[in-house]
Amino acid sequence: MTLKEVCKILKNKNNIEILTHSSPDGDTFGCGFALCLALQSMGKNARVVVEKLPSKFEFLTKGVKEQDFQGEFVVSVDIAALSLLGSNAEKYKDIIDLCIDHHGSNSIEIQDKYVDAQAAAACEIIYQIILELGVKITKEIANCLYTGISTDTGCFRFSNTTAQTHRIAADLMETGCDFEIINKNMFETKSKARVELEKNLYDTMEYFAEGKGAIICISLDMLERLNINNDDIEGIESIPRLIEGVVLGITMKEKEKNSYKISVRTNDGINASKFCEKFGGGGHTAAAGCKLSGEYETVKEKLIKSAEEFI
Amino acid sequence: MTLKEVCKILKNKNNIEILTHSSPDGDTFGCGFALCLALQSMGKNARVVVEKLPSKFEFLTKGVKEQDFQGEFVVSVDIAALSLLGSNAEKYKDIIDLCIDHHGSNSIEIQDKYVDAQAAAACEIIYQIILELGVKITKEIANCLYTGISTDTGCFRFSNTTAQTHRIAADLMETGCDFEIINKNMFETKSKARVELEKNLYDTMEYFAEGKGAIICISLDMLERLNINNDDIEGIESIPRLIEGVVLGITMKEKEKNSYKISVRTNDGINASKFCEKFGGGGHTAAAGCKLSGEYETVKEKLIKSAEEFI
């Protein structure tokens, strides 16, 4: 279906519920609250259905009216599969009327579905929908859309970023949106636990192959002792790979006693997948993984030895 | 003068030397090599005069021809003052013909001077000049301009970023420029020494005022032991302030035995300048500094005590 058709449907509906995905991110919330603000500004009843709203995203609800109504129409945003509805699955999995997403892999089987896999963020699609609906992009709406675009592109750094991404960002900037605060909160702020984790990870860091390789390890003990949650661990696999001169970075994650999930990240065309295949794993050229069992030192030496041969 | 006038001058000149500033950054090099590529593509002789070219910027010279000629016309790019010519000052300080810059504070006193303080990066100005010169923006030129824009805006995060910054980035993206590699090399890569420094800094980190304050210290011993250079220290003052919940972050830098440079960074409107005034220093609302002498522990306790009262 076309954007025009999506907008025609939305114009004709009222009492709209907007579904966001579980393990939520800036894009699903950005889509949800931006669309909600737009629909409410058209005089419609609308609400965003969230599983939970982490405090760092609360600012996105600014200007959203709490409206009491019986839902009549359900839209899912940035949700690639019904399994991502989390605790909302039971209530909503069979009653989604419209699906708006940017995941090429989208597996939600309904008639009214708009998927643009070229969009770096689903918020790029919502931006076009809001324009097509003839709604003015307020600073509040812009903050939501900018948050989705910035988080899904790593602040315009990831390969999914396009010229269109920057052109939309430019339009959002003109509303006076809070891009500086948003990026600081999304990218620069570290939890105290994360700081402790990095300190401990650096203590485990070992270089090999004349500094072309680096390895770190997260032990179960570390996670427990520092009381680390999943958000704190996000992206740690890239820590070794981002060190100057390192072309093959290994992260050992202890999953249970003497059992490790190995994440490998590479630079300069070193094939991470080929390396992991040696241990029955695989993945992409620059990011792959495998599993290994054994004593910490044994597993580590095994990885280092074969990485030295591989590089 | 206008951009048109700048371009008229450049069109009429040949054998052009382009000056970059000392302690060079992505913007001065981006301007220099982009302009050099453009002038050479017009059939002119041109070269970029650099004090030294750090390896991380070598990719900017791709496509630049080494030309042997006697300089006849000198252009300075992104240079706010003659003092920033470094070791090139003696030879060039009196013979600059054209000054192109984005620093409102520009103090170079010559007739032909184009300063646009609204430009987030001088590369935004060079972009417009190259278009006005009628030169096609190649991928190589785009890589130079993108590097300047991205580094001077902290990858579109700093307050100087504008809608125009994003629109120019969009045009550069369409040349297929290497934005992903550029941002990785400019922002994500850490030297091994920097990793060691952060590890040691985290060891000195202390929280106070129920976690609203954090303090770290760089000792002379640390710098020597880890053999840290200036690049490795860049931006460490912001480490304490970027921790979740911290509104006042203090960095103590030991300058000589028992003598400390204090850098204060704040969030949520806490006035860093007012805090530093207590110790005879000052600065901006969110970034200020002062000097203190005494034993490490004494200075630290003094700062913590008065910060606790201040928050």
mmCIF file of C-alpha atoms in Angstrom, chain A residues 15-179:
data_model
loop_
_atom_site.group_PDB
_atom_site.id
_atom_site.type_symbol
_atom_site.label_atom_id
_atom_site.label_comp_id
_atom_site.label_asym_id
_atom_site.label_seq_id
_atom_site.Cartn_x
_atom_site.Cartn_y
_atom_site.Cartn_z
ATOM 1 C CA ASN A 15 -10.205 5.928 19.039
ATOM 2 C CA ILE A 16 -6.830 4.702 17.863
ATOM 3 C CA GLU A 17 -4.418 2.578 19.896
ATOM 4 C CA ILE A 18 -0.746 2.615 18.840
ATOM 5 C CA LEU A 19 1.304 -0.468 19.745
ATOM 6 C CA THR A 20 5.031 -0.277 20.521
ATOM 7 C CA HIS A 21 7.395 -3.240 20.842
ATOM 8 C CA SER A 22 8.807 -4.862 23.990
ATOM 9 C CA SER A 23 12.455 -4.196 24.955
ATOM 10 C CA PRO A 24 11.454 -0.751 23.664
ATOM 11 C CA ASP A 25 13.811 1.695 21.981
ATOM 12 C CA GLY A 26 13.778 5.305 20.847
ATOM 13 C CA ASP A 27 12.337 4.436 17.456
ATOM 14 C CA THR A 28 9.215 2.560 18.566
ATOM 15 C CA PHE A 29 8.432 5.199 21.236
ATOM 16 C CA GLY A 30 9.332 8.043 18.877
ATOM 17 C CA CYS A 31 6.893 6.653 16.299
ATOM 18 C CA GLY A 32 4.209 5.987 18.888
ATOM 19 C CA PHE A 33 4.165 9.355 20.637
ATOM 20 C CA ALA A 34 4.734 11.383 17.441
ATOM 21 C CA LEU A 35 1.805 9.672 15.722
ATOM 22 C CA CYS A 36 -0.315 9.999 18.879
ATOM 23 C CA LEU A 37 0.380 13.747 19.083
ATOM 24 C CA ALA A 38 -0.463 14.136 15.399
ATOM 25 C CA LEU A 39 -3.744 12.211 15.662
ATOM 26 C CA GLN A 40 -4.772 14.069 18.820
ATOM 27 C CA SER A 41 -4.049 17.380 17.059
ATOM 28 C CA MET A 42 -6.544 16.229 14.378
ATOM 29 C CA GLY A 43 -9.186 15.992 17.121
ATOM 30 C CA LYS A 44 -9.016 12.222 17.383
ATOM 31 C CA ASN A 45 -8.739 10.044 20.471
ATOM 32 C CA ALA A 46 -5.430 8.205 20.529
ATOM 33 C CA ARG A 47 -3.114 6.517 23.009
ATOM 34 C CA VAL A 48 0.227 4.736 22.911
ATOM 35 C CA VAL A 49 0.269 1.198 24.311
ATOM 36 C CA VAL A 50 3.601 0.511 26.005
ATOM 37 C CA GLU A 51 4.807 -2.497 27.975
ATOM 38 C CA LYS A 52 6.949 -0.274 30.192
ATOM 39 C CA LEU A 53 8.305 3.273 29.758
ATOM 40 C CA PRO A 54 11.943 3.637 30.923
ATOM 41 C CA SER A 55 12.534 7.011 32.584
ATOM 42 C CA LYS A 56 14.974 8.099 29.860
ATOM 43 C CA PHE A 57 12.054 8.110 27.396
ATOM 44 C CA GLU A 58 9.485 9.893 29.578
ATOM 45 C CA PHE A 59 10.184 13.244 27.892
ATOM 46 C CA LEU A 60 8.604 11.849 24.710
ATOM 47 C CA THR A 61 5.166 11.955 26.329
ATOM 48 C CA LYS A 62 5.256 15.759 26.634
ATOM 49 C CA GLY A 63 2.041 17.216 25.224
ATOM 50 C CA VAL A 64 0.323 13.840 24.896
ATOM 51 C CA LYS A 65 -3.221 14.006 26.346
ATOM 52 C CA GLU A 66 -4.435 11.128 28.524
ATOM 53 C CA GLN A 67 -7.712 10.234 26.806
ATOM 54 C CA ASP A 68 -10.289 7.793 28.136
ATOM 55 C CA PHE A 69 -11.847 5.839 25.268
ATOM 56 C CA GLN A 70 -12.693 2.379 24.019
ATOM 57 C CA GLY A 71 -10.131 1.376 21.400
ATOM 58 C CA GLU A 72 -11.559 0.882 17.895
ATOM 59 C CA PHE A 73 -8.497 0.809 15.648
ATOM 60 C CA VAL A 74 -5.035 -0.636 16.341
ATOM 61 C CA VAL A 75 -1.792 0.491 14.653
ATOM 62 C CA SER A 76 1.586 -1.182 15.271
ATOM 63 C CA VAL A 77 4.754 0.896 14.804
ATOM 64 C CA ASP A 78 8.300 -0.446 14.378
ATOM 65 C CA ILE A 79 7.105 -3.965 15.305
ATOM 66 C CA ALA A 80 8.638 -6.629 13.038
ATOM 67 C CA ALA A 81 6.861 -9.668 14.550
ATOM 68 C CA LEU A 82 3.933 -10.443 16.871
ATOM 69 C CA SER A 83 6.392 -12.030 19.315
ATOM 70 C CA LEU A 84 7.683 -8.492 19.997
ATOM 71 C CA LEU A 85 4.370 -7.447 21.559
ATOM 72 C CA GLY A 86 5.567 -8.910 24.840
ATOM 73 C CA SER A 87 2.905 -8.857 27.545
ATOM 74 C CA ASN A 88 0.548 -7.031 25.147
ATOM 75 C CA ALA A 89 0.537 -9.981 22.722
ATOM 76 C CA GLU A 90 -2.463 -11.766 24.199
ATOM 77 C CA LYS A 91 -4.729 -8.705 24.037
ATOM 78 C CA TYR A 92 -3.579 -7.318 20.681
ATOM 79 C CA LYS A 93 -1.971 -10.003 18.526
ATOM 80 C CA ASP A 94 -5.185 -10.771 16.611
ATOM 81 C CA ILE A 95 -6.643 -7.263 16.356
ATOM 82 C CA ILE A 96 -3.933 -5.207 14.629
ATOM 83 C CA ASP A 97 -5.561 -3.206 11.814
ATOM 84 C CA LEU A 98 -2.531 -1.393 10.396
ATOM 85 C CA CYS A 99 1.182 -2.219 10.540
ATOM 86 C CA ILE A 100 3.821 0.493 9.915
ATOM 87 C CA ASP A 101 7.437 -0.670 9.981
ATOM 88 C CA HIS A 102 10.913 -0.420 8.426
ATOM 89 C CA HIS A 103 12.119 -3.999 8.995
ATOM 90 C CA GLY A 104 12.440 -5.905 5.722
ATOM 91 C CA SER A 105 11.926 -9.054 7.764
ATOM 92 C CA ASN A 106 8.469 -7.950 8.993
ATOM 93 C CA SER A 107 6.381 -11.088 9.519
ATOM 94 C CA ILE A 108 3.063 -9.629 10.675
ATOM 95 C CA GLU A 109 0.454 -11.063 8.311
ATOM 96 C CA ILE A 110 -2.311 -8.504 7.827
ATOM 97 C CA GLN A 111 -3.743 -6.780 4.777
ATOM 98 C CA ASP A 112 -2.962 -3.170 5.658
ATOM 99 C CA LYS A 113 0.782 -3.165 6.060
ATOM 100 C CA TYR A 114 3.284 -0.473 5.069
ATOM 101 C CA VAL A 115 6.953 -1.504 5.267
ATOM 102 C CA ASP A 116 9.793 0.661 3.923
ATOM 103 C CA ALA A 117 13.071 -1.198 4.493
ATOM 104 C CA GLN A 118 15.000 1.763 3.060
ATOM 105 C CA ALA A 119 14.007 3.943 6.007
ATOM 106 C CA ALA A 120 16.826 4.061 8.583
ATOM 107 C CA ALA A 121 14.199 4.446 11.299
ATOM 108 C CA ALA A 122 10.444 3.835 11.361
ATOM 109 C CA CYS A 123 10.284 7.477 12.474
ATOM 110 C CA GLU A 124 11.274 8.472 8.915
ATOM 111 C CA ILE A 125 8.035 6.859 7.746
ATOM 112 C CA ILE A 126 5.958 8.459 10.520
ATOM 113 C CA TYR A 127 7.470 11.832 9.558
ATOM 114 C CA GLN A 128 6.159 11.408 5.995
ATOM 115 C CA ILE A 129 2.779 10.202 7.243
ATOM 116 C CA ILE A 130 2.395 13.239 9.514
ATOM 117 C CA LEU A 131 3.246 15.567 6.616
ATOM 118 C CA GLU A 132 0.785 13.712 4.389
ATOM 119 C CA LEU A 133 -1.885 14.016 7.100
ATOM 120 C CA GLY A 134 -1.359 17.768 6.858
ATOM 121 C CA VAL A 135 -0.383 18.083 10.515
ATOM 122 C CA LYS A 136 2.154 20.757 11.511
ATOM 123 C CA ILE A 137 5.322 19.239 12.994
ATOM 124 C CA THR A 138 5.534 20.825 16.441
ATOM 125 C CA LYS A 139 8.666 20.829 18.585
ATOM 126 C CA GLU A 140 7.140 17.996 20.655
ATOM 127 C CA ILE A 141 6.513 15.855 17.562
ATOM 128 C CA ALA A 142 9.996 16.705 16.266
ATOM 129 C CA ASN A 143 11.584 15.589 19.554
ATOM 130 C CA CYS A 144 9.886 12.198 19.184
ATOM 131 C CA LEU A 145 10.882 11.741 15.537
ATOM 132 C CA TYR A 146 14.446 12.988 16.099
ATOM 133 C CA THR A 147 14.857 10.541 19.001
ATOM 134 C CA GLY A 148 13.827 7.606 16.811
ATOM 135 C CA ILE A 149 16.038 8.633 13.915
ATOM 136 C CA SER A 150 19.048 9.413 16.088
ATOM 137 C CA THR A 151 18.867 6.222 18.148
ATOM 138 C CA ASP A 152 18.302 3.893 15.167
ATOM 139 C CA THR A 153 21.245 5.426 13.268
ATOM 140 C CA GLY A 154 23.658 5.753 16.233
ATOM 141 C CA CYS A 155 23.445 9.531 15.746
ATOM 142 C CA PHE A 156 23.876 9.338 11.945
ATOM 143 C CA ARG A 157 26.867 6.977 12.182
ATOM 144 C CA PHE A 158 25.450 3.575 11.161
ATOM 145 C CA SER A 159 25.423 2.342 7.561
ATOM 146 C CA ASN A 160 21.610 2.631 7.400
ATOM 147 C CA THR A 161 21.914 6.450 7.496
ATOM 148 C CA THR A 162 20.953 8.065 4.174
ATOM 149 C CA ALA A 163 20.752 11.517 2.617
ATOM 150 C CA GLN A 164 17.028 11.374 3.377
ATOM 151 C CA THR A 165 17.793 10.736 7.054
ATOM 152 C CA HIS A 166 19.766 14.004 7.179
ATOM 153 C CA ARG A 167 17.123 15.937 5.192
ATOM 154 C CA ILE A 168 14.427 14.876 7.649
ATOM 155 C CA ALA A 169 16.718 15.748 10.571
ATOM 156 C CA ALA A 170 17.208 19.191 9.009
ATOM 157 C CA ASP A 171 13.445 19.785 8.905
ATOM 158 C CA LEU A 172 13.128 18.634 12.525
ATOM 159 C CA MET A 173 15.964 20.945 13.608
ATOM 160 C CA GLU A 174 13.975 23.897 12.253
ATOM 161 C CA THR A 175 11.250 23.274 14.829
ATOM 162 C CA GLY A 176 13.821 24.027 17.540
ATOM 163 C CA CYS A 177 13.813 20.423 18.741
ATOM 164 C CA ASP A 178 16.024 19.504 21.711
ATOM 165 C CA PHE A 179 18.572 17.517 19.679
#
